[in-house]
Short mmCIF file of C-alpha atoms (C1' of nucleotides) and ligand atoms in Angstrom, two decimals:
data_model
loop_
_atom_site.label_atom_id
_atom_site.label_comp_id
_atom_site.label_asym_id
_atom_site.label_seq_id
_atom_site.Cartn_x
_atom_site.Cartn_y
_atom_site.Cartn_z
CA UNK M 297 94.73 96.96 74.30
CA UNK M 298 93.37 93.49 73.93
CA UNK M 299 89.90 92.61 75.01
CA UNK M 300 90.23 89.00 75.99
CA UNK M 301 89.97 89.64 79.68
CA UNK M 302 86.93 91.83 79.45
CA UNK M 303 84.46 89.05 80.04
CA UNK M 304 86.21 88.29 83.28
CA UNK M 305 86.10 91.96 84.22
CA UNK M 306 82.35 91.98 83.77
CA UNK M 307 82.01 88.88 85.88
CA UNK M 308 83.99 90.50 88.66
CA UNK M 309 81.98 93.68 88.43
CA UNK M 310 78.86 91.59 88.74
CA UNK M 311 80.14 89.80 91.81
CA UNK M 312 80.87 93.10 93.51
CA UNK M 313 77.50 94.45 92.45
CA UNK M 314 75.67 91.49 93.87
CA UNK M 315 77.42 91.64 97.21
CA UNK M 316 77.12 95.39 97.53
CA UNK M 317 79.72 95.27 100.26
CA UNK M 318 83.51 95.20 100.36
CA UNK M 319 84.79 91.94 98.93
CA UNK M 320 88.30 90.61 99.34
CA UNK M 321 90.33 89.43 96.39
CA UNK M 322 90.12 85.88 97.63
CA UNK M 323 86.36 86.11 98.01
CA UNK M 324 86.20 87.11 94.38
CA UNK M 325 88.49 84.21 93.60
CA UNK M 326 86.18 81.87 95.46
CA UNK M 327 83.17 83.06 93.47
CA UNK M 328 84.99 82.72 90.18
CA UNK M 329 86.16 79.24 91.05
CA UNK M 330 82.55 78.09 91.23
CA UNK M 331 82.57 78.07 87.47
CA UNK M 332 86.28 78.20 86.69
CA UNK M 333 88.01 75.69 88.87
CA UNK M 334 91.50 76.59 87.76
CA UNK M 335 91.23 80.31 88.44
CA UNK M 336 94.39 81.63 90.07
CA UNK M 337 94.95 84.51 92.51
CA UNK M 338 97.24 86.21 90.05
CA UNK M 339 94.47 86.41 87.49
CA UNK M 340 92.03 87.86 89.97
CA UNK M 341 94.53 90.43 91.13
CA UNK M 342 95.18 91.44 87.56
CA UNK M 343 91.50 91.92 86.85
CA UNK M 344 91.05 93.89 90.06
CA UNK M 345 94.04 96.06 89.18
CA UNK M 346 92.65 96.78 85.74
CA UNK M 347 89.22 97.68 87.09
CA UNK M 348 90.75 99.85 89.78
CA UNK M 349 92.95 101.57 87.26
CA UNK M 350 90.05 102.62 85.10
CA UNK M 351 87.99 103.65 88.10
CA UNK M 352 85.22 101.08 87.81
CA UNK M 353 85.97 99.71 91.24
CA UNK M 354 87.73 101.10 94.30
CA UNK M 355 90.07 99.41 96.67
CA UNK M 356 89.55 99.97 100.36
CA UNK M 357 93.09 100.01 101.67
CA UNK M 358 92.02 99.87 105.28
CA UNK M 359 89.94 96.75 104.62
CA UNK M 360 92.03 95.07 101.94
CA UNK M 361 88.88 94.79 99.91
CA UNK M 362 87.08 96.13 96.89
CA UNK M 363 83.76 97.75 96.08
CA UNK M 364 82.40 98.81 92.75
CA UNK M 365 82.17 102.47 92.03
CA UNK M 366 78.81 103.90 92.91
CA UNK M 367 79.09 106.41 90.11
CA UNK M 368 79.76 103.87 87.41
CA UNK M 369 83.32 104.94 86.94
CA UNK M 370 85.63 107.87 87.39
CA UNK M 371 89.25 108.82 87.70
CA UNK M 372 89.17 111.42 90.45
CA UNK M 373 89.60 110.24 94.01
CA UNK M 374 86.49 109.62 96.01
CA UNK M 375 85.74 109.57 99.69
CA UNK M 376 84.73 106.19 101.00
CA UNK M 377 82.68 105.94 104.18
CA UNK M 378 82.80 102.53 105.73
CA UNK M 379 80.27 101.40 108.30
CA UNK M 380 82.14 99.30 110.84
CA UNK M 381 78.88 97.70 111.90
CA UNK M 382 77.12 96.56 108.74
CA UNK M 383 80.07 96.92 106.39
CA UNK M 384 78.22 99.03 103.88
CA UNK M 385 80.23 101.63 101.99
CA UNK M 386 79.13 105.01 100.72
CA UNK M 387 80.99 107.03 98.21
CA UNK M 388 81.15 110.81 98.22
CA UNK M 389 82.79 113.20 95.88
CA UNK M 390 84.09 116.58 96.98
CA UNK M 391 86.55 118.13 94.53
CA UNK M 392 87.00 121.20 96.69
CA UNK M 393 88.00 119.04 99.61
CA UNK M 394 90.56 117.25 97.48
CA UNK M 395 91.91 120.59 96.35
CA UNK M 396 92.19 121.73 99.93
CA UNK M 397 93.93 118.53 100.85
CA UNK M 398 96.45 118.96 98.07
CA UNK M 399 97.01 122.47 99.29
CA UNK M 400 97.66 121.34 102.83
CA UNK M 401 100.09 118.63 101.83
CA UNK M 402 101.65 120.93 99.24
CA UNK M 403 102.89 123.37 101.85
CA UNK M 404 106.20 121.57 102.01
CA UNK M 405 106.49 121.21 98.27
CA UNK M 406 104.82 117.82 98.16
CA UNK M 407 103.14 117.08 94.83
CA UNK M 408 100.03 115.00 95.42
CA UNK M 409 99.19 112.33 92.88
CA UNK M 410 96.76 109.97 94.50
CA UNK M 411 94.45 110.51 97.44
CA UNK M 412 93.37 107.76 99.77
CA UNK M 413 90.47 108.89 101.90
CA UNK M 414 88.57 106.38 103.95
CA UNK M 415 86.32 107.22 106.83
CA UNK M 416 85.30 104.61 109.35
CA UNK M 417 82.24 105.00 111.50
CA UNK M 418 78.57 104.09 111.61
CA UNK M 419 76.08 104.53 108.83
CA UNK M 420 72.69 106.11 109.39
CA UNK M 421 70.86 102.85 110.01
CA UNK M 422 73.48 101.40 112.33
CA UNK M 423 74.18 104.55 114.28
CA UNK M 424 70.73 105.63 115.33
CA UNK M 425 68.83 102.64 116.69
CA UNK M 426 71.36 100.16 118.08
CA UNK M 427 68.42 98.13 119.40
CA UNK M 428 67.45 98.38 123.11
CA UNK M 429 67.80 95.65 125.74
CA UNK D 79 97.46 98.82 132.95
CA UNK D 80 100.57 96.79 133.29
CA UNK D 81 103.93 98.12 132.26
CA UNK D 82 105.80 95.00 131.34
CA UNK D 83 105.58 95.61 127.65
CA UNK D 84 106.69 99.19 127.81
CA UNK D 85 110.35 98.42 127.29
CA UNK D 86 109.43 96.69 124.08
CA UNK D 87 107.33 99.65 123.04
CA UNK D 88 110.30 101.94 123.49
CA UNK D 89 112.48 99.62 121.47
CA UNK D 90 109.96 99.65 118.64
CA UNK D 91 109.65 103.42 118.79
CA UNK D 92 113.40 103.60 118.53
CA UNK D 93 113.50 101.32 115.52
CA UNK D 94 110.97 103.49 113.72
CA UNK D 95 112.83 106.62 114.73
CA UNK D 96 116.10 105.33 113.40
CA UNK D 97 114.67 104.29 110.06
CA UNK D 98 112.66 107.46 109.62
CA UNK D 99 110.68 105.75 106.90
CA UNK D 100 107.71 103.42 106.82
CA UNK D 101 108.62 100.08 108.35
CA UNK D 102 106.63 96.89 107.98
CA UNK D 103 105.68 94.81 110.98
CA UNK D 104 107.99 92.06 109.82
CA UNK D 105 110.86 94.50 109.44
CA UNK D 106 110.33 95.47 113.05
CA UNK D 107 110.22 91.80 113.89
CA UNK D 108 113.52 91.28 112.12
CA UNK D 109 115.15 94.09 114.07
CA UNK D 110 113.87 92.80 117.36
CA UNK D 111 115.05 89.29 116.59
CA UNK D 112 118.60 90.54 116.44
CA UNK D 113 118.54 90.62 120.21
CA UNK D 114 115.49 88.50 120.99
CA UNK D 115 115.65 85.39 118.88
CA UNK D 116 112.28 84.05 119.94
CA UNK D 117 110.30 87.17 119.16
CA UNK D 118 106.99 86.28 117.49
CA UNK D 119 104.85 88.18 114.97
CA UNK D 120 101.96 88.23 117.39
CA UNK D 121 104.02 90.11 119.95
CA UNK D 122 105.14 92.69 117.42
CA UNK D 123 101.60 93.20 116.19
CA UNK D 124 100.42 93.71 119.74
CA UNK D 125 103.06 96.32 120.43
CA UNK D 126 102.28 98.09 117.16
CA UNK D 127 98.59 98.03 117.99
CA UNK D 128 99.23 99.53 121.41
CA UNK D 129 101.45 102.28 120.02
CA UNK D 130 98.95 103.02 117.29
CA UNK D 131 96.12 103.14 119.77
CA UNK D 132 97.79 105.78 121.88
CA UNK D 133 98.86 107.77 118.85
CA UNK D 134 102.60 107.37 119.18
CA UNK D 135 102.88 105.76 115.79
CA UNK D 136 100.70 105.73 112.71
CA UNK D 137 99.86 102.90 110.40
CA UNK D 138 100.00 103.57 106.70
CA UNK D 139 97.17 101.44 105.41
CA UNK D 140 98.16 101.86 101.80
CA UNK D 141 101.69 100.65 102.54
CA UNK D 142 100.99 98.11 105.28
CA UNK D 143 103.65 99.86 107.29
CA UNK D 144 104.23 102.08 110.28
CA UNK D 145 105.90 105.40 111.02
CA UNK D 146 106.27 107.14 114.31
CA UNK D 147 104.28 110.24 114.93
CA UNK D 148 106.12 113.37 113.97
CA UNK D 149 104.36 115.28 116.69
CA UNK D 150 105.31 112.93 119.48
CA UNK D 151 101.81 111.64 119.93
CA UNK D 152 98.21 112.60 119.42
CA UNK D 153 94.75 111.16 119.08
CA UNK D 154 93.30 113.22 116.26
CA UNK D 155 93.70 111.92 112.74
CA UNK D 156 96.59 113.22 110.75
CA UNK D 157 97.27 113.54 107.06
CA UNK D 158 100.11 111.42 105.85
CA UNK D 159 101.94 112.38 102.67
CA UNK D 160 103.92 109.52 101.22
CA UNK D 161 106.64 110.10 98.67
CA UNK D 162 106.46 107.22 96.21
CA UNK D 163 110.03 107.88 95.17
CA UNK D 164 112.08 108.12 98.35
CA UNK D 165 109.49 106.69 100.71
CA UNK D 166 109.66 109.57 103.14
CA UNK D 167 106.46 110.46 104.98
CA UNK D 168 105.30 113.87 106.14
CA UNK D 169 102.55 114.41 108.60
CA UNK D 170 100.17 117.34 108.47
CA UNK D 171 97.38 118.33 110.73
CA UNK D 172 94.33 120.21 109.56
CA UNK D 173 91.42 120.04 111.98
CA UNK D 174 89.25 122.17 109.75
CA UNK D 175 89.76 119.75 106.89
CA UNK D 176 88.77 116.85 109.11
CA UNK D 177 85.69 118.74 110.14
CA UNK D 178 84.81 119.38 106.54
CA UNK D 179 85.35 115.74 105.73
CA UNK D 180 83.06 114.64 108.52
CA UNK D 181 80.52 117.08 107.22
CA UNK D 182 80.70 115.66 103.70
CA UNK D 183 80.37 112.07 104.82
CA UNK D 184 77.74 113.05 107.37
CA UNK D 185 75.29 114.17 104.72
CA UNK D 186 73.74 110.74 104.63
CA UNK D 187 73.70 110.40 108.40
CA UNK D 188 77.06 108.69 108.57
CA UNK D 189 78.82 109.21 111.89
CA UNK D 190 82.58 109.40 111.32
CA UNK D 191 84.83 107.85 113.93
CA UNK D 192 88.19 107.38 112.33
CA UNK D 193 89.74 109.12 109.37
CA UNK D 194 92.26 107.50 107.10
CA UNK D 195 93.92 110.10 104.91
CA UNK D 196 96.98 109.17 102.93
CA UNK D 197 98.30 111.13 100.00
CA UNK D 198 100.72 109.59 97.55
CA UNK D 199 102.96 111.70 95.38
CA UNK D 200 106.43 113.17 95.26
CA UNK D 201 108.12 115.11 98.01
CA UNK D 202 109.88 118.38 97.40
CA UNK D 203 113.32 116.89 96.85
CA UNK D 204 112.13 114.07 94.59
CA UNK D 205 109.68 116.13 92.59
CA UNK D 206 111.79 119.04 91.45
CA UNK D 207 115.12 117.78 90.22
CA UNK D 208 114.67 114.21 88.97
CA UNK D 209 118.28 114.28 87.86
CA UNK D 210 119.15 115.03 84.23
CA UNK D 211 120.50 112.55 81.67
"C1'" DT E 298 99.40 84.63 153.06
"C1'" DT E 299 97.06 82.27 149.92
"C1'" DG E 300 93.48 81.74 146.57
"C1'" DC E 301 91.20 83.35 142.67
"C1'" DG E 302 89.59 86.20 138.81
"C1'" DA E 303 91.09 89.36 135.36
"C1'" DT E 304 94.47 90.82 132.21
"C1'" DA E 305 98.76 90.65 129.81
"C1'" DT E 306 102.23 88.04 127.53
"C1'" DG E 307 104.33 83.94 125.31
"C1'" DT E 308 103.91 80.27 121.93
"C1'" DT E 309 102.44 77.51 118.19
"C1'" DA E 310 100.17 77.06 114.29
"C1'" DT E 311 97.61 78.70 110.52
"C1'" DA E 312 94.89 81.97 107.74
"C1'" DT E 313 94.91 85.64 104.56
"C1'" DT E 314 96.79 88.63 101.24
"C1'" DG E 315 99.84 89.53 97.50
"C1'" DT E 316 103.74 88.70 93.84
"C1'" DA E 317 107.70 86.72 91.28
"C1'" DA E 318 108.89 84.17 87.54
"C1'" DC E 319 108.37 81.86 83.70
"C1'" DA E 320 105.43 79.32 80.08
"C1'" DT E 321 102.06 79.89 76.65
"C1'" DA E 322 98.95 82.22 73.69
"C1'" DA E 323 97.12 86.02 71.23
"C1'" DT E 324 97.97 90.20 68.54
"C1'" DA E 325 100.13 93.48 65.38
"C1'" DC E 326 103.08 94.67 62.16
"C1'" DT E 327 106.50 93.71 58.32
"C1'" DA U 240 104.44 83.43 57.26
"C1'" DG U 241 107.87 85.48 60.56
"C1'" DT U 242 108.76 87.96 64.44
"C1'" DA U 243 108.45 91.36 68.16
"C1'" DT U 244 105.18 92.77 71.66
"C1'" DT U 245 101.89 92.29 74.91
"C1'" DA U 246 98.40 89.73 77.47
"C1'" DT U 247 97.16 85.66 79.91
"C1'" DG U 248 97.84 81.16 82.28
"C1'" DT U 249 100.33 78.57 85.72
"C1'" DT U 250 103.22 77.37 89.47
"C1'" DA U 251 105.29 78.41 93.30
"C1'" DC U 252 106.21 81.25 97.03
"C1'" DA U 253 106.62 85.63 99.87
"C1'" DA U 254 104.62 88.82 102.99
"C1'" DT U 255 101.11 90.09 106.10
"C1'" DA U 256 98.05 89.06 109.87
"C1'" DT U 257 95.39 86.51 113.33
"C1'" DA U 258 93.38 82.41 116.03
"C1'" DA U 259 93.78 79.68 119.82
"C1'" DC U 260 95.58 78.20 123.74
"C1'" DA U 261 99.29 78.06 127.46
"C1'" DT U 262 101.54 80.57 130.93
"C1'" DA U 263 102.65 84.24 133.68
"C1'" DT U 264 101.59 88.50 136.26
"C1'" DC U 265 98.76 91.44 138.88
"C1'" DG U 266 95.08 93.10 142.02
"C1'" DC U 267 92.27 92.08 145.43
"C1'" DA U 268 89.85 89.66 149.00
"C1'" DA U 269 89.26 85.77 152.24
ZN1 ZN C 773 83.69 105.88 92.38
ZN1 ZN C 774 75.83 100.30 108.95
ZN1 ZN C 775 101.02 112.02 114.47
ZN1 ZN C 776 110.88 111.89 98.03
#
DNA sequence: TTGCGATATGTTATATTGTAACATAATACT
DNA sequence: AGTATTATGTTACAATATAACATATCGCAA
């Protein structure tokens, strides 16, 4: 395992941290290009793949975007709640729920390997006071 | 509610039924173009959106593809198991699991509206006998 | 019936997202 | 050093998705 790309990984992590919202690959690319004009999509995708692989960031399939892990890093699947109003994402862990899910899907002999769980809705601040007239 | 597009909807349903595997929007487009040369992406996406909306098909976010509902149609979220080997998809329903999921994400005041649950792995036939040497 | 607003559909163009393929550079090991 | 292996850079392109506007259809009322 080489470590040449690690600086770039940290930069990307920082971009996601600063935004604190889902960021698309091309948004990341745009940020990086502010200092590295020649940055290419391929490079960004590779960094994002590496970070996703080791659990430091998560990809939101239903948004085609990325957030950094709110628990620093982990392998196990997490549950991502996406506010469709403000865009904020919350991350929950619930091992028992994952187990149950594997059990449900396993009824037909299916062997679960990767769970994608994304919940759309409204976060606490957006759901309660939608501002009167 | 007009009914002009319904013929097209049926055609699309039929395409998905025949394939019995996840089909991308552009695959659908390709099929349709066999008889309707001028078919446009926009049209296909609109049909797919309509069918998704009424629960007759489901979109696999993690595959950017569509399958038709194995239960005919429904509104409630379903659990989609995707075999990464043969591509086959199975659909499970588990209202209690959805409830539990809403409960987990609701701890912070989040109000769930739409559940995306996709499980990747190996189906029964692909998982057991991966063919010997 | 005709006129008009609302909605659905057709059409063109373009935006966004994601990868293939190959060149080059770093690393590890002999 | 020499060479196989892997990572990274670079170019080009493929695949996915939507914006914007034109046209047609429908429902309803004058
Ligand atoms: Zn996490
Ligand atoms: Zn919110
Ligand atoms: Zn279904
Ligand atoms: Zn299979």
